[in-house]
Each structure stands twice: as C-alpha cells, then as structure tokens.
Coordinates of N, CA, C and O in Angstrom, one line a residue:
X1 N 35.5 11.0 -10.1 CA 35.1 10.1 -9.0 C 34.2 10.9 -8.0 O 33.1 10.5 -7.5
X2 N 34.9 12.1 -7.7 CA 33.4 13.4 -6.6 C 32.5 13.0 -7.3 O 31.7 12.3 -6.6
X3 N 32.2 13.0 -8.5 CA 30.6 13.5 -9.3 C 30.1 11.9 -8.7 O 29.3 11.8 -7.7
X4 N 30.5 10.8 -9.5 CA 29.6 9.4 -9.2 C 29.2 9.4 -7.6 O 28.2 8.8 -7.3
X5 N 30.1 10.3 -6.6 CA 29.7 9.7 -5.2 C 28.7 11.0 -5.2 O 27.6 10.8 -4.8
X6 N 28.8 12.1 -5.6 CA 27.7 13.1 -5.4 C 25.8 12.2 -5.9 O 24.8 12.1 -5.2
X7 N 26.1 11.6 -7.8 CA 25.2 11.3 -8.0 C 24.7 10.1 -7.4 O 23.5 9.7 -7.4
X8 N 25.9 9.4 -6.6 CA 25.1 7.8 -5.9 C 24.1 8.5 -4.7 O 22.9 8.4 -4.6
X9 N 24.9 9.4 -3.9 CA 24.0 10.1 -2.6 C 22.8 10.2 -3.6 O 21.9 9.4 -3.4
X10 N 22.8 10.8 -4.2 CA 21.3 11.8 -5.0 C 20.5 10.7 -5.0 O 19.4 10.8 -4.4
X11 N 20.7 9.6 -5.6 CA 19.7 8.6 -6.2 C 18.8 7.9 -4.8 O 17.6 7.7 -4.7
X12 N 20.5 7.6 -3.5 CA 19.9 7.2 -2.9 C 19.5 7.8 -1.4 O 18.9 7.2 -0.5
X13 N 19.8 8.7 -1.4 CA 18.6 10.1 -0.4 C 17.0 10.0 -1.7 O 15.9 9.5 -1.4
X14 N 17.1 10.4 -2.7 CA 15.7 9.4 -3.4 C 15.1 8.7 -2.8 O 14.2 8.8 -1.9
X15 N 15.7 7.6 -3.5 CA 15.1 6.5 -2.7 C 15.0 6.9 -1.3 O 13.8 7.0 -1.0
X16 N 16.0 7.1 0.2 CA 15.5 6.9 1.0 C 14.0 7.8 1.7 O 13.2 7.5 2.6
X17 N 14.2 8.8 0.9 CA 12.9 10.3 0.7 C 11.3 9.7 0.6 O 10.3 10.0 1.1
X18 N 11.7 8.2 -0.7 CA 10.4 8.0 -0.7 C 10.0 6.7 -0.2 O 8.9 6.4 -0.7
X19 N 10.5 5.4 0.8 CA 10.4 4.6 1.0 C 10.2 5.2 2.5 O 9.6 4.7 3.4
X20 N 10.7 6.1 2.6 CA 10.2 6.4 4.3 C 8.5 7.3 4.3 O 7.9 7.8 5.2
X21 N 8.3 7.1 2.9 CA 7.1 8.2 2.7 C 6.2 6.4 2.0 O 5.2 6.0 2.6
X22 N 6.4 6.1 1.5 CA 5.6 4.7 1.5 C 6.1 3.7 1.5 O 5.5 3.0 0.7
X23 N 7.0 3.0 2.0 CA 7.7 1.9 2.3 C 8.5 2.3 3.7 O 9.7 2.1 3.6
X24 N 7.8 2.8 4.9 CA 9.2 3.1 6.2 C 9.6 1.3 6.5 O 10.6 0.9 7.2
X25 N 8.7 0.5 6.0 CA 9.3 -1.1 6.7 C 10.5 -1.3 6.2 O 11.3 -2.0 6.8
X26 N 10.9 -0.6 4.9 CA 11.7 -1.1 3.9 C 13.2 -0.3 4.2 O 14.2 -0.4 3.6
X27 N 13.0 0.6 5.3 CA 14.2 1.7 5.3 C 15.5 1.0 5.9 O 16.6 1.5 5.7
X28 N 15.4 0.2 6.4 CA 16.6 -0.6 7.1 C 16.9 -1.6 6.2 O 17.4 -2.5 6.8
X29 N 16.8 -1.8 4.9 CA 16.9 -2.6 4.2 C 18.2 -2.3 3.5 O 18.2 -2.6 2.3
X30 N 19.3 -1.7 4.1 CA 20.5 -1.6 3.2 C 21.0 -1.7 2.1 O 21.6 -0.8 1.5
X31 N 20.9 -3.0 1.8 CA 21.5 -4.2 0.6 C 20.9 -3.3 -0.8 O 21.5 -2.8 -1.7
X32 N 19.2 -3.6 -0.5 CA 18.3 -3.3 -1.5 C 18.6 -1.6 -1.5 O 18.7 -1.2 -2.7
X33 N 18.8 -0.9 -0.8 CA 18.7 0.7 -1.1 C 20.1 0.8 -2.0 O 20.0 1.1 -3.2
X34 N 21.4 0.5 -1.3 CA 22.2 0.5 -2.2 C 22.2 -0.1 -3.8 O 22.6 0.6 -4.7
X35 N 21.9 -1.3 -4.0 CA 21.3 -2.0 -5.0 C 21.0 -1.2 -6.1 O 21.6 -1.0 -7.2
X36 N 19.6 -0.7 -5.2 CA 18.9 -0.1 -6.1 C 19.7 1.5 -6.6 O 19.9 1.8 -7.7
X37 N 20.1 2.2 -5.5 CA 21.0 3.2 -5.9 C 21.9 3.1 -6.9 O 21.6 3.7 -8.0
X38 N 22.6 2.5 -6.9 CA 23.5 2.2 -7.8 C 22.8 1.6 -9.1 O 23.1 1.8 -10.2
X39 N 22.2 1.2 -8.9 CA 21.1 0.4 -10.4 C 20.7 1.6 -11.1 O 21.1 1.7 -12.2
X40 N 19.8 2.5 -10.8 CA 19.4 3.8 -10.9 C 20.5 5.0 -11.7 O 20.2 5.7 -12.6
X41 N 22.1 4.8 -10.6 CA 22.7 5.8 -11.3 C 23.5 5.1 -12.1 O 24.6 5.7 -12.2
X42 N 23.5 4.2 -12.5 CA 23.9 3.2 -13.7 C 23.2 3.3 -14.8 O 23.8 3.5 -15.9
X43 N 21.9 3.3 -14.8 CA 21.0 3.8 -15.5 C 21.3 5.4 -16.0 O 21.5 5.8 -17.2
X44 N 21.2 6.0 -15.1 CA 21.1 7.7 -15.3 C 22.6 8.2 -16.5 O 22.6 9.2 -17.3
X45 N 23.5 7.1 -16.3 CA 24.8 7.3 -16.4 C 25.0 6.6 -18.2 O 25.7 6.8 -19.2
X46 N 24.2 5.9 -17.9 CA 24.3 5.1 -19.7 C 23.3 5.8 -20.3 O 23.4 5.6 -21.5
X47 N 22.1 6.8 -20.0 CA 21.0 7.6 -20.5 C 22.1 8.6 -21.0 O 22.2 8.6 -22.2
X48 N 22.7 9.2 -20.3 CA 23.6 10.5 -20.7 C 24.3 10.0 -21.3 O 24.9 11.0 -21.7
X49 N 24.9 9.0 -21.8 CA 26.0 8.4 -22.8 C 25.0 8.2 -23.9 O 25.3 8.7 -25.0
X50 N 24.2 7.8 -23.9 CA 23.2 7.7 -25.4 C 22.7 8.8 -25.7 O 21.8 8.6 -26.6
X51 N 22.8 9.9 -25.4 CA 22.9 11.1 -25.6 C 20.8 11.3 -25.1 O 20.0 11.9 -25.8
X52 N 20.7 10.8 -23.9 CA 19.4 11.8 -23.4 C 19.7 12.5 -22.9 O 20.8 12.3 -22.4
X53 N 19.2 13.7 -22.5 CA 19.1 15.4 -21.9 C 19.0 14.7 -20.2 O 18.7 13.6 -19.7
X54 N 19.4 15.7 -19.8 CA 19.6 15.2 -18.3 C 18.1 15.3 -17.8 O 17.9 15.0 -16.6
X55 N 17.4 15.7 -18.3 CA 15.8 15.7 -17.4 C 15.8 14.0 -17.8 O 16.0 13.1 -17.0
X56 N 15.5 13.9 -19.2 CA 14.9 12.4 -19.5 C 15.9 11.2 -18.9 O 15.5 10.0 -18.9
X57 N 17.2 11.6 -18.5 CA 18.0 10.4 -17.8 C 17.8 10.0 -16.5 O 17.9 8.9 -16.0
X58 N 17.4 11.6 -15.9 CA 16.3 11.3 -14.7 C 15.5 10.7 -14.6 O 15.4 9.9 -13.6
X59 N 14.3 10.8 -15.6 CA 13.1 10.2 -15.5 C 13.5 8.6 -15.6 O 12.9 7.9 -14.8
X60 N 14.5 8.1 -16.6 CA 14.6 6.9 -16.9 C 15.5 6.1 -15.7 O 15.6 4.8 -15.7
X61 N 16.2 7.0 -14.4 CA 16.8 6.1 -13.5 C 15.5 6.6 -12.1 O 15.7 6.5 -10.9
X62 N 14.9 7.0 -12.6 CA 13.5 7.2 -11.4 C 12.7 6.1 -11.6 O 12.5 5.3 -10.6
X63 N 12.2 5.8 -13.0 CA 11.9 4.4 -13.3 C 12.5 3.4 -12.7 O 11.9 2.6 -12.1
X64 N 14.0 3.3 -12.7 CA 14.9 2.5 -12.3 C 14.4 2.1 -10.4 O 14.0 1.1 -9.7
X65 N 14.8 3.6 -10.3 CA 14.4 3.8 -8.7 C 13.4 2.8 -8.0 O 13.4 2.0 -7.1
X66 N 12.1 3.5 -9.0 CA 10.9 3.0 -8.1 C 10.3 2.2 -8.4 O 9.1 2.3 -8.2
X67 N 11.0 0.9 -9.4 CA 10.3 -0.2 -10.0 C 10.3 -1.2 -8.9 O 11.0 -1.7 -8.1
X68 N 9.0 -1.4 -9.4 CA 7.9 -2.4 -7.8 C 7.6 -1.8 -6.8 O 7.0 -2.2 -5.9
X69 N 8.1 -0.4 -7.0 CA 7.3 0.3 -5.6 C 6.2 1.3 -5.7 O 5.9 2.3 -5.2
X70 N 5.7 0.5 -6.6 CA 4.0 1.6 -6.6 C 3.2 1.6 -5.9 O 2.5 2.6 -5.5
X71 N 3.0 0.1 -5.6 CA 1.7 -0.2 -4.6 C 2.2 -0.1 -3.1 O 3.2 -0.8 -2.8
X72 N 1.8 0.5 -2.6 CA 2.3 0.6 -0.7 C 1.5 -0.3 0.0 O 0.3 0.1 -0.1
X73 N 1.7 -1.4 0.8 CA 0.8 -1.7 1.8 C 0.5 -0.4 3.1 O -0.5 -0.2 3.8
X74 N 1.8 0.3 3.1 CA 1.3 1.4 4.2 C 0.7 2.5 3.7 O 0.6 3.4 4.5
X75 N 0.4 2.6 2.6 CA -0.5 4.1 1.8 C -1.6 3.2 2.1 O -2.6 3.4 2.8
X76 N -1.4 2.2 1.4 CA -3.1 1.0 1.6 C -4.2 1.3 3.2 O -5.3 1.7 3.4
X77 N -3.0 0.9 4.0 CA -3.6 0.9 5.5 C -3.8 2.2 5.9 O -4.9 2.5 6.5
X78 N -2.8 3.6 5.6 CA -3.6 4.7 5.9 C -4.4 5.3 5.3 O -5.0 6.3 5.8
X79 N -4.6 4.6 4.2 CA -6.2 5.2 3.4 C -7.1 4.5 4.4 O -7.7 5.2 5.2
X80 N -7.2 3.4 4.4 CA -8.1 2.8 5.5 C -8.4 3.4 6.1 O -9.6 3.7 6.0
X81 N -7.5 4.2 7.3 CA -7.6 4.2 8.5 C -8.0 5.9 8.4 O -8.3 6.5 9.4
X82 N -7.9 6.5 7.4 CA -8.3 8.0 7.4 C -9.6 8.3 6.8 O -10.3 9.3 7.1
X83 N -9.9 7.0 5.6 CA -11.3 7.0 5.1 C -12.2 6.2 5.8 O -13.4 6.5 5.8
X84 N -11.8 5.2 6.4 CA -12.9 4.1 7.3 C -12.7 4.7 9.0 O -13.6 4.2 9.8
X85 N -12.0 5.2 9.4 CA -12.0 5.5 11.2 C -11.6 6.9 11.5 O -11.0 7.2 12.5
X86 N -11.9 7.5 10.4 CA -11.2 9.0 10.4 C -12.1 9.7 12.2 O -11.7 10.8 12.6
X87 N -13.2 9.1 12.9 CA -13.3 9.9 13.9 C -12.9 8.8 14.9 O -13.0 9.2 16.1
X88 N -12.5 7.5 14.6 CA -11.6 7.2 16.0 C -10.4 7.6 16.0 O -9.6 7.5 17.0
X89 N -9.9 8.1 14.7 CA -8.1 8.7 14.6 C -7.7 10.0 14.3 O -7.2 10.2 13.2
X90 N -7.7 10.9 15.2 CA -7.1 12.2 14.2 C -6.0 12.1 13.3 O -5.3 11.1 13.4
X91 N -5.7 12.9 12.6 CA -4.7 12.8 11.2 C -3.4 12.0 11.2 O -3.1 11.3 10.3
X92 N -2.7 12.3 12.3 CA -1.3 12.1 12.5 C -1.6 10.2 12.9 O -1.1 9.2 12.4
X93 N -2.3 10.5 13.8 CA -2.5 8.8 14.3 C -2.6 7.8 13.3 O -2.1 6.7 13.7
X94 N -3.1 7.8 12.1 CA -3.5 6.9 10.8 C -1.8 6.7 10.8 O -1.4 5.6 11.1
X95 N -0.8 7.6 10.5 CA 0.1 7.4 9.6 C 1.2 7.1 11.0 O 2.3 7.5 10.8
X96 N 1.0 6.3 12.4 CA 1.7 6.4 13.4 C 1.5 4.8 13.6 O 2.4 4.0 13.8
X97 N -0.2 4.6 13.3 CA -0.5 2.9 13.6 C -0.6 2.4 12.4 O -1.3 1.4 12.5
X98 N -0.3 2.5 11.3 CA 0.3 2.2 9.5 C 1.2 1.0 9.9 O 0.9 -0.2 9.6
X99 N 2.6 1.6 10.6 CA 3.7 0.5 10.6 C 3.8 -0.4 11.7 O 4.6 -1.4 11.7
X100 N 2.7 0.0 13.0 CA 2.4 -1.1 13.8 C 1.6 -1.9 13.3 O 1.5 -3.0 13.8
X101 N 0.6 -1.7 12.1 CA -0.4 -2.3 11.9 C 0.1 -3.5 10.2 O -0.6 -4.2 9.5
X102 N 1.5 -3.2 10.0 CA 2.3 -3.5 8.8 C 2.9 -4.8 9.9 O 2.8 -5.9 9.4
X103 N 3.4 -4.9 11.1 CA 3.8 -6.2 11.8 C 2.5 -6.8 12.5 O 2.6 -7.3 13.6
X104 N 1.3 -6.6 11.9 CA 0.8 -7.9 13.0 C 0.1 -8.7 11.7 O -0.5 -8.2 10.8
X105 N 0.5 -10.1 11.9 CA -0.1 -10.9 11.7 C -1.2 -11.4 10.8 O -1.4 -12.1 9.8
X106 N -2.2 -10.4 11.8 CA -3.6 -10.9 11.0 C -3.7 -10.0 9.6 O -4.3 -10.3 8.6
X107 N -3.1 -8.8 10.0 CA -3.1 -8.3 8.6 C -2.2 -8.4 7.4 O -2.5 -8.0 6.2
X108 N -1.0 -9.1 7.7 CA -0.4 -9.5 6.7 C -1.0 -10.2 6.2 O -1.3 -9.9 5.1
X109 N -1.6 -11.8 7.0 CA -2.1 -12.5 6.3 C -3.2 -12.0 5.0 O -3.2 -12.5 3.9
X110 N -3.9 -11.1 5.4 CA -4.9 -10.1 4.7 C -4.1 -9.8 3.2 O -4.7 -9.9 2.2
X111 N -2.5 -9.3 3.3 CA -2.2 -9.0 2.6 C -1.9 -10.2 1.3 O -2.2 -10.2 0.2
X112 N -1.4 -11.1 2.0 CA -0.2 -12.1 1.6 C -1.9 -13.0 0.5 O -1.5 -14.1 0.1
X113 N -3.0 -12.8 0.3 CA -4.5 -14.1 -0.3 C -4.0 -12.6 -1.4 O -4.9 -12.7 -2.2
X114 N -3.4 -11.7 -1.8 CA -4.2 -11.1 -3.0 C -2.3 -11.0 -3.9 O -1.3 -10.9 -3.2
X115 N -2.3 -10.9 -5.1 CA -0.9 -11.0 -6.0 C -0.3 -9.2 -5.6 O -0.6 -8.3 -6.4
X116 N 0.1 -9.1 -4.8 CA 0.3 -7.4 -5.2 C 1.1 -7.0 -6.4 O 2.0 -7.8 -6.8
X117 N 0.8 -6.0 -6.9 CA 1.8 -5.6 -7.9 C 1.8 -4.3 -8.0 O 1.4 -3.7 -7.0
X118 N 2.4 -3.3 -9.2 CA 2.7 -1.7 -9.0 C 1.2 -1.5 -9.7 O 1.2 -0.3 -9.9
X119 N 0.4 -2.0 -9.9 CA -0.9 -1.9 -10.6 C -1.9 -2.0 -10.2 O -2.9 -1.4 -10.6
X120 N -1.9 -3.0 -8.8 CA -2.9 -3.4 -8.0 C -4.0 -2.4 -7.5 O -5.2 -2.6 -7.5
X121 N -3.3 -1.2 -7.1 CA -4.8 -0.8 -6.7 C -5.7 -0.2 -7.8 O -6.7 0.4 -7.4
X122 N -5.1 -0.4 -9.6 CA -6.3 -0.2 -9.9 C -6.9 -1.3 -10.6 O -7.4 -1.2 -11.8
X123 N -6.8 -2.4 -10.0 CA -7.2 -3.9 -10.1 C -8.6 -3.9 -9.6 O -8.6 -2.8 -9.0
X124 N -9.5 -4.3 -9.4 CA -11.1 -5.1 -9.2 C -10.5 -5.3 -7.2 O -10.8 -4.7 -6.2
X125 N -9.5 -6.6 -7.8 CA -9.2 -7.0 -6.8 C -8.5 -6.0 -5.0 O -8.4 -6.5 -3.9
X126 N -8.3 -4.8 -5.4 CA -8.1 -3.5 -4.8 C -9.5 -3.4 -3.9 O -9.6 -3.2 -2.7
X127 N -10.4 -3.5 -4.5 CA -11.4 -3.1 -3.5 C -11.7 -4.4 -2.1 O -11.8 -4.1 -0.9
X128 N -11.7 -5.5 -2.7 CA -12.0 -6.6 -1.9 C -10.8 -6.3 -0.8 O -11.1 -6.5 0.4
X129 N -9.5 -6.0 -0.9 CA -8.5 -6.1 0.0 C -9.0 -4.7 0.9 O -9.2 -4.5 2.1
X130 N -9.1 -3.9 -0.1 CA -9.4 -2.5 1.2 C -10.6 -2.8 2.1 O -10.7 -2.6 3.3
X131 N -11.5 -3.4 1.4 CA -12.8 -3.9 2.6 C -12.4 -5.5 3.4 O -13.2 -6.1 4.2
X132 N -11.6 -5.8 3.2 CA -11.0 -7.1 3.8 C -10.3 -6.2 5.2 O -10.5 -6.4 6.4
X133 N -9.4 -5.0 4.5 CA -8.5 -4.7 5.7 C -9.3 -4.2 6.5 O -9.2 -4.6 7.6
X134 N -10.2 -3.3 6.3 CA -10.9 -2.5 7.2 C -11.4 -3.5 8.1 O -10.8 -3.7 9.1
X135 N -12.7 -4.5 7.9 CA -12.9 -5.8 8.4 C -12.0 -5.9 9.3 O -12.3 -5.7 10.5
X136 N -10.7 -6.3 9.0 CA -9.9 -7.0 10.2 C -9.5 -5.8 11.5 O -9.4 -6.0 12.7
X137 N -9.5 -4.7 10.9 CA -8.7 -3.4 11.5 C -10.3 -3.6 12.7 O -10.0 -3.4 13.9
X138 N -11.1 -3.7 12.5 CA -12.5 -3.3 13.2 C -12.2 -4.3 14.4 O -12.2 -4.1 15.6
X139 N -12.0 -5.1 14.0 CA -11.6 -6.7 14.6 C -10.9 -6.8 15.5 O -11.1 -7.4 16.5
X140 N -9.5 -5.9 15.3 CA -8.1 -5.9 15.8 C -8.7 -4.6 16.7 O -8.1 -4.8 17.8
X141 N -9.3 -3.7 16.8 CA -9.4 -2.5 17.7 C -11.1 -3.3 18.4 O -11.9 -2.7 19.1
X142 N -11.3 -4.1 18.1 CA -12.4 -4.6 19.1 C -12.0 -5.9 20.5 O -12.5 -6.3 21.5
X143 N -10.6 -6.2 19.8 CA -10.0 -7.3 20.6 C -9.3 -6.6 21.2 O -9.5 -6.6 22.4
X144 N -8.2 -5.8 20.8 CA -7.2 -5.1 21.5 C -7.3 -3.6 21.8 O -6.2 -3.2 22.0
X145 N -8.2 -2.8 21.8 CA -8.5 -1.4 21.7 C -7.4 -0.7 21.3 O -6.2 -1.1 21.3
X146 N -7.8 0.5 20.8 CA -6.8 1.3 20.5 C -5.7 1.9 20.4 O -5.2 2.5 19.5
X147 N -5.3 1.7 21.5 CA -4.3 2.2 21.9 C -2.9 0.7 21.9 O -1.7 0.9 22.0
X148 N -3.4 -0.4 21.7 CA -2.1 -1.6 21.5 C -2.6 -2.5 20.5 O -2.6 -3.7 20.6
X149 N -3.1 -1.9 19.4 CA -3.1 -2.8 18.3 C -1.8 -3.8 18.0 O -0.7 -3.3 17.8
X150 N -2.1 -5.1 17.9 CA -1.0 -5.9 17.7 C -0.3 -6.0 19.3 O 0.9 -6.3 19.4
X151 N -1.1 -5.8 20.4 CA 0.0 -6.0 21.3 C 0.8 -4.8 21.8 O 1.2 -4.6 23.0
X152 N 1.1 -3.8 20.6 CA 2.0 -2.8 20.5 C 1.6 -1.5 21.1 O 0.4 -1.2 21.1
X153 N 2.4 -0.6 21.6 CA 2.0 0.5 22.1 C 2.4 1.2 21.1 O 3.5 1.1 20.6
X154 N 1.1 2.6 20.4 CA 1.6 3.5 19.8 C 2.9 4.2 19.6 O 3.4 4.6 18.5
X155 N 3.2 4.2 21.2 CA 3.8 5.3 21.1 C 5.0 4.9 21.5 O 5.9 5.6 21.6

C-alpha cells in the first residue's frame, strides 16, 4: 500500500512539474490531475505486470501522463512574445504576461477559430495562429499599454 501512495505522488508531482511549466491555467484543476495520476500509474502498474522493464513502464505511463498536452497555448504566447516583442519585454516578463494574456478574451477567441491538437504546431495552420496572435497582442498593448494587458496588472 506505501509503494502505490509513493508511486501515485511520483506520477502526480509529474504531472504537476509539467503543467506548471506549460499548462500553469490547468494547475488548479484537481479532478483532472488526480485522474490523470492515477490513469498513468495504472498504466505503469499493468506495464510491469506484462513484464516491461521499469524504464519502458515509465515511458508508457508518461504517454499516459501527457496525452493531449503537447500543444501549450502558453509555450504558444511566450514564443510570441520573446520572438515578436523581445525589446518591449525582457525575458522574465514574456513568461509573467503568458497567463494574463491566457484570460483575456480577445485572445482566446484567437485561439478557440483554429482545431488545437498535440500536433498543431507542426500543422500549416501553426503559422497563421502565431501571426494571428501577435496581430492581436500589438492591438492589446496599443489599447491598453503594457503594463494592464487585459485590464490586468502584471504584477
């Protein structure tokens, strides 16, 4: 019984390691973390019963882990904002207005016209949304300046 509660932590400090690293909207999402944790070391746990090596049971409940979470809208927006405004933002700043820039509005909408999937950005359709966002992002710091995109204060 120690070991399953050792391996459930593992899977889901995992997960919470990399959703705070491209998904921070998704961290308060309880249901789904556990879910998924346990989905993962269910996985890991029937790998080692079919007799895979504990590296490949890993790999096969990492699969488990991070299925549908390939494409980031917030890796998306700080590429934007470090390849398109890298001299109105020093480094830290891109990845501070990412999740203010993940609740407003006009850019969801931006998001919500294209299918996302774990594949998308190396889709055609990848480029039109990165020059779509930038577009709005220019838009959104020409209406609201810098410093309250969305209304919001950085800091």
């Amino acid at each position: 019984m120690a070991t399953t509660k050792k391996e459930l932590s593992y899977f889901r400090l995992k997960l919470e390691n990399y959703l705070s690293e491209h998904f921070p909207e998704m961290l308060s999402d309880k249901p789904f973390i556990t879910a998924r944790a346990d989905e993962a070391l269910i996985s890991y746990c029937d790998a080692v019963a079919q007799g895979f090596s504990y590296p490949e049971a890993e790999s096969i409940a990492s699969e488990v882990l991070h299925r549908g979470l390939h494409f980031s809208k917030y890796d998306t927006l700080v590429s934007v904002l470090e390849n398109e405004f890298e001299k109105e933002l020093p480094s830290p700043l891109s990845e501070r207005l990412s999740p203010i820039l993940l609740k407003n509005k006009t850019v969801q909408s931006v998001f919500d016209k294209y299918e996302l999937s774990d594949d998308f950005s190396a889709s055609p359709e990848y480029e039109k949304l990165y020059t779509e966002l930038t577009g709005t992002i220019v838009l959104l710091i020409e209406v609201n300046g810098l410093p309250t995109i969305g209304g919001e204060n950085m800091t």
